[in-house]
PDB file of C-alpha atoms in Angstrom:
ATOM      1  CA  GLU A1077      85.035-135.407  55.523  1.00 56.00           C
ATOM      2  CA  PRO A1078      88.141-135.778  53.358  1.00 58.00           C
ATOM      3  CA  GLY A1079      90.500-132.854  53.825  1.00 59.00           C
ATOM      4  CA  ALA A1080      88.832-131.627  57.024  1.00 74.00           C
ATOM      5  CA  VAL A1081      91.024-130.668  59.986  1.00 83.00           C
ATOM      6  CA  VAL A1082      90.773-133.213  62.816  1.00 87.00           C
ATOM      7  CA  TYR A1083      91.713-131.835  66.227  1.00 85.00           C
ATOM      8  CA  MET A1084      91.442-135.081  68.151  1.00 88.00           C
ATOM      9  CA  ALA A1085      90.453-138.732  67.877  1.00 92.00           C
ATOM     10  CA  GLN A1086      89.758-141.341  70.529  1.00 94.00           C
ATOM     11  CA  VAL A1087      88.990-145.055  70.366  1.00 96.00           C
ATOM     12  CA  PHE A1088      85.867-146.155  72.241  1.00 96.00           C
ATOM     13  CA  PRO A1089      86.313-148.495  75.225  1.00 95.00           C
ATOM     14  CA  ASP A1090      84.938-151.401  73.143  1.00 95.00           C
ATOM     15  CA  GLY A1091      87.793-150.943  70.638  1.00 96.00           C
ATOM     16  CA  LYS A1092      85.362-151.194  67.727  1.00 97.00           C
ATOM     17  CA  ARG A1093      84.603-147.510  67.202  1.00 97.00           C
ATOM     18  CA  LEU A1094      86.587-144.300  66.893  1.00 96.00           C
ATOM     19  CA  VAL A1095      85.383-140.730  67.340  1.00 95.00           C
ATOM     20  CA  THR A1096      87.017-137.783  65.606  1.00 92.00           C
ATOM     21  CA  LEU A1097      86.406-134.113  66.305  1.00 88.00           C
ATOM     22  CA  GLY A1098      87.428-131.404  63.908  1.00 83.00           C
ATOM     23  CA  ALA A1099      87.054-127.940  62.536  1.00 81.00           C
ATOM     24  CA  ASP A1100      83.767-128.932  60.905  1.00 83.00           C
ATOM     25  CA  ARG A1101      82.194-129.071  64.436  1.00 83.00           C
ATOM     26  CA  ILE A1102      81.148-132.679  63.907  1.00 86.00           C
ATOM     27  CA  ALA A1103      81.954-135.640  66.122  1.00 89.00           C
ATOM     28  CA  ALA A1104      82.184-138.459  63.597  1.00 92.00           C
ATOM     29  CA  ILE A1105      81.919-141.985  64.964  1.00 94.00           C
ATOM     30  CA  LEU A1106      83.583-144.546  62.706  1.00 96.00           C
ATOM     31  CA  ASP A1107      83.804-148.306  62.575  1.00 97.00           C
ATOM     32  CA  VAL A1108      87.482-149.111  63.230  1.00 97.00           C
ATOM     33  CA  ALA A1109      87.490-152.244  61.056  1.00 97.00           C
ATOM     34  CA  THR A1110      85.913-150.685  57.966  1.00 96.00           C
ATOM     35  CA  GLY A1111      86.464-146.937  58.384  1.00 94.00           C
ATOM     36  CA  ARG A1112      82.758-146.414  57.654  1.00 96.00           C
ATOM     37  CA  VAL A1113      81.114-143.441  59.356  1.00 94.00           C
ATOM     38  CA  LEU A1114      78.414-144.777  61.674  1.00 94.00           C
ATOM     39  CA  GLN A1115      77.159-141.499  63.035  1.00 92.00           C
ATOM     40  CA  ARG A1116      77.741-137.752  62.807  1.00 91.00           C
ATOM     41  CA  LEU A1117      76.911-135.556  65.789  1.00 89.00           C
ATOM     42  CA  PRO A1118      76.992-131.756  65.534  1.00 85.00           C
ATOM     43  CA  VAL A1119      78.749-130.816  68.759  1.00 79.00           C
ATOM     44  CA  SER A1120      79.629-127.167  68.384  1.00 68.00           C
ATOM     45  CA  HIS A1121      78.960-124.711  71.140  1.00 59.00           C
ATOM     46  CA  GLY A1122      78.014-121.298  69.860  1.00 61.00           C
ATOM     47  CA  GLU A1123      80.291-120.035  67.121  1.00 64.00           C
ATOM     48  CA  HIS A1124      83.442-121.858  68.240  1.00 65.00           C
ATOM     49  CA  ALA A1125      84.612-125.373  67.376  1.00 67.00           C
ATOM     50  CA  HIS A1126      85.613-127.579  70.300  1.00 72.00           C
ATOM     51  CA  ARG A1127      89.105-129.116  70.046  1.00 80.00           C
ATOM     52  CA  VAL A1128      88.952-131.924  72.634  1.00 84.00           C
ATOM     53  CA  VAL A1129      86.706-134.994  72.680  1.00 88.00           C
ATOM     54  CA  ARG A1130      86.524-137.722  75.303  1.00 91.00           C
ATOM     55  CA  VAL A1131      84.373-140.871  75.318  1.00 95.00           C
ATOM     56  CA  LEU A1132      82.957-141.873  78.688  1.00 95.00           C
ATOM     57  CA  PRO A1133      83.871-145.440  79.768  1.00 94.00           C
ATOM     58  CA  ALA A1134      80.347-146.790  79.167  1.00 94.00           C
ATOM     59  CA  GLY A1135      80.659-145.637  75.533  1.00 95.00           C
ATOM     60  CA  ASP A1136      77.260-143.896  75.549  1.00 95.00           C
ATOM     61  CA  LYS A1137      78.312-140.269  76.019  1.00 95.00           C
ATOM     62  CA  LEU A1138      80.882-137.812  74.668  1.00 93.00           C
ATOM     63  CA  LEU A1139      82.443-134.836  76.365  1.00 90.00           C
ATOM     64  CA  THR A1140      83.722-132.000  74.191  1.00 86.00           C
ATOM     65  CA  GLY A1141      85.386-128.747  75.084  1.00 82.00           C
ATOM     66  CA  VAL A1142      88.370-126.409  74.923  1.00 73.00           C
ATOM     67  CA  SER A1143      87.582-124.171  71.962  1.00 56.00           C
ATOM     68  CA  PHE A1144      89.743-121.451  70.486  1.00 51.00           C
ATOM     69  CA  VAL A1145      87.973-119.127  72.912  1.00 55.00           C
ATOM     70  CA  TRP A1146      88.713-120.695  76.283  1.00 57.00           C
ATOM     71  CA  GLU A1147      85.634-119.185  77.926  1.00 62.00           C
ATOM     72  CA  ASP A1148      83.422-121.825  76.281  1.00 72.00           C
ATOM     73  CA  PRO A1149      82.167-124.612  78.554  1.00 79.00           C
ATOM     74  CA  ALA A1150      82.775-128.327  78.201  1.00 84.00           C
ATOM     75  CA  VAL A1151      79.612-130.090  77.041  1.00 87.00           C
ATOM     76  CA  LEU A1152      78.388-133.631  77.748  1.00 92.00           C
ATOM     77  CA  TRP A1153      76.477-135.200  74.822  1.00 91.00           C
ATOM     78  CA  ASN A1154      74.242-138.254  74.574  1.00 94.00           C
ATOM     79  CA  ILE A1155      75.501-140.306  71.620  1.00 93.00           C
ATOM     80  CA  ALA A1156      72.168-142.027  70.908  1.00 92.00           C
ATOM     81  CA  ASP A1157      70.285-138.827  70.041  1.00 91.00           C
ATOM     82  CA  GLY A1158      72.991-136.118  69.959  1.00 88.00           C
ATOM     83  CA  ARG A1159      71.297-134.247  72.795  1.00 91.00           C
ATOM     84  CA  GLU A1160      73.274-131.909  75.062  1.00 90.00           C
ATOM     85  CA  LEU A1161      73.064-133.260  78.622  1.00 94.00           C
ATOM     86  CA  GLN A1162      75.238-130.973  80.731  1.00 91.00           C
ATOM     87  CA  ARG A1163      77.613-128.006  80.618  1.00 87.00           C
ATOM     88  CA  PHE A1164      80.696-127.499  82.751  1.00 86.00           C
ATOM     89  CA  ALA A1165      82.108-123.971  82.811  1.00 79.00           C
ATOM     90  CA  GLU A1166      85.032-122.451  84.661  1.00 68.00           C
ATOM     91  CA  ASP A1167      84.063-119.190  86.344  1.00 64.00           C
ATOM     92  CA  ASP A1168      86.012-116.493  84.563  1.00 59.00           C
ATOM     93  CA  ASP A1169      89.319-117.740  83.220  1.00 61.00           C
ATOM     94  CA  GLY A1170      88.084-120.243  80.688  1.00 64.00           C
ATOM     95  CA  MET A1171      89.070-123.871  80.220  1.00 72.00           C
ATOM     96  CA  HIS A1172      92.499-124.972  79.005  1.00 74.00           C
ATOM     97  CA  PHE A1173      92.100-128.744  79.385  1.00 80.00           C
ATOM     98  CA  LEU A1174      89.680-131.463  80.407  1.00 84.00           C
ATOM     99  CA  GLU A1175      89.974-135.119  81.298  1.00 89.00           C
ATOM    100  CA  ILE A1176      87.570-137.838  82.495  1.00 92.00           C
ATOM    101  CA  SER A1177      88.379-140.142  85.396  1.00 93.00           C
ATOM    102  CA  PRO A1178      88.809-143.845  84.506  1.00 92.00           C
ATOM    103  CA  CYS A1179      85.540-144.680  86.312  1.00 93.00           C
ATOM    104  CA  GLY A1180      83.680-142.065  84.247  1.00 93.00           C
ATOM    105  CA  GLU A1181      82.239-140.302  87.282  1.00 95.00           C
ATOM    106  CA  LYS A1182      84.533-137.257  87.493  1.00 95.00           C
ATOM    107  CA  LEU A1183      85.676-134.564  85.124  1.00 92.00           C
ATOM    108  CA  VAL A1184      88.835-132.550  85.739  1.00 89.00           C
ATOM    109  CA  THR A1185      89.100-129.174  84.027  1.00 83.00           C
ATOM    110  CA  GLY A1186      91.782-126.563  84.231  1.00 79.00           C
ATOM    111  CA  ALA A1187      92.242-122.876  83.761  1.00 72.00           C
ATOM    112  CA  SER A1188      95.282-120.665  84.264  1.00 69.00           C
ATOM    113  CA  GLU A1189      95.822-121.281  87.963  1.00 73.00           C
ATOM    114  CA  VAL A1190      92.840-123.450  88.908  1.00 78.00           C
ATOM    115  CA  MET A1191      91.898-127.090  88.476  1.00 82.00           C
ATOM    116  CA  SER A1192      88.310-128.135  89.117  1.00 86.00           C
ATOM    117  CA  VAL A1193      86.883-131.577  89.838  1.00 91.00           C
ATOM    118  CA  TRP A1194      83.262-132.036  88.739  1.00 93.00           C
ATOM    119  CA  SER A1195      80.591-134.699  89.172  1.00 95.00           C
ATOM    120  CA  ILE A1196      79.589-135.758  85.675  1.00 94.00           C
ATOM    121  CA  ALA A1197      76.220-137.023  86.978  1.00 92.00           C
ATOM    122  CA  THR A1198      75.187-133.749  88.607  1.00 93.00           C
ATOM    123  CA  GLY A1199      77.275-131.201  86.710  1.00 91.00           C
ATOM    124  CA  ARG A1200      78.385-129.665  90.002  1.00 93.00           C
ATOM    125  CA  ARG A1201      81.907-128.640  90.860  1.00 92.00           C
ATOM    126  CA  GLN A1202      83.065-130.722  93.829  1.00 94.00           C
ATOM    127  CA  HIS A1203      86.538-129.301  94.373  1.00 91.00           C
ATOM    128  CA  GLU A1204      88.533-126.334  93.200  1.00 86.00           C
ATOM    129  CA  LEU A1205      92.290-126.641  93.509  1.00 82.00           C
ATOM    130  CA  GLN A1206      94.298-123.427  93.421  1.00 78.00           C
ATOM    131  CA  ARG A1207      97.750-123.686  91.895  1.00 67.00           C
ATOM    132  CA  PRO A1208      99.775-120.775  93.314  1.00 58.00           C
ATOM    133  CA  PHE A1209     102.900-121.589  91.318  1.00 59.00           C
ATOM    134  CA  GLY A1210     101.539-120.730  87.896  1.00 65.00           C
ATOM    135  CA  TRP A1211      99.679-121.830  84.826  1.00 66.00           C
ATOM    136  CA  VAL A1212      98.151-125.344  84.589  1.00 66.00           C
ATOM    137  CA  ALA A1213      98.487-126.683  81.039  1.00 69.00           C
ATOM    138  CA  GLY A1214      97.124-130.237  81.352  1.00 71.00           C
ATOM    139  CA  VAL A1215      96.350-133.303  83.429  1.00 74.00           C
ATOM    140  CA  ALA A1216      96.481-137.071  82.956  1.00 74.00           C
ATOM    141  CA  LEU A1217      94.345-139.466  84.946  1.00 77.00           C
TER     142      LEU A1217
END
């Protein structure tokens, strides 16, 4: 919507669509060439707006997460019907960042001193990496 706060935007792998995520708790999928909104997906979790959106490489799913209250989980959404498919939650310290592997099979999340590697297909944590030297603020894959 005009005037709405947009926290993040990402171009789809096909280069033809763009997704925005903002304070309105809507993931808006737009046609890059025309700017026309193709789809609106309500992707809020509880009472908090997610601030990060990632498109999986196949272009059929979105991952949202990292709200103003870090205890909220990341959520995997099916774009076709807007259905929630999976939740990924850090145990007790919340989630400060998330990133998808280039192959689209893994999710990396981080909390204060922990990074977790998850299987996107199963929703299970595969590895937990302790960072004894301090706070983890982000990751790039």
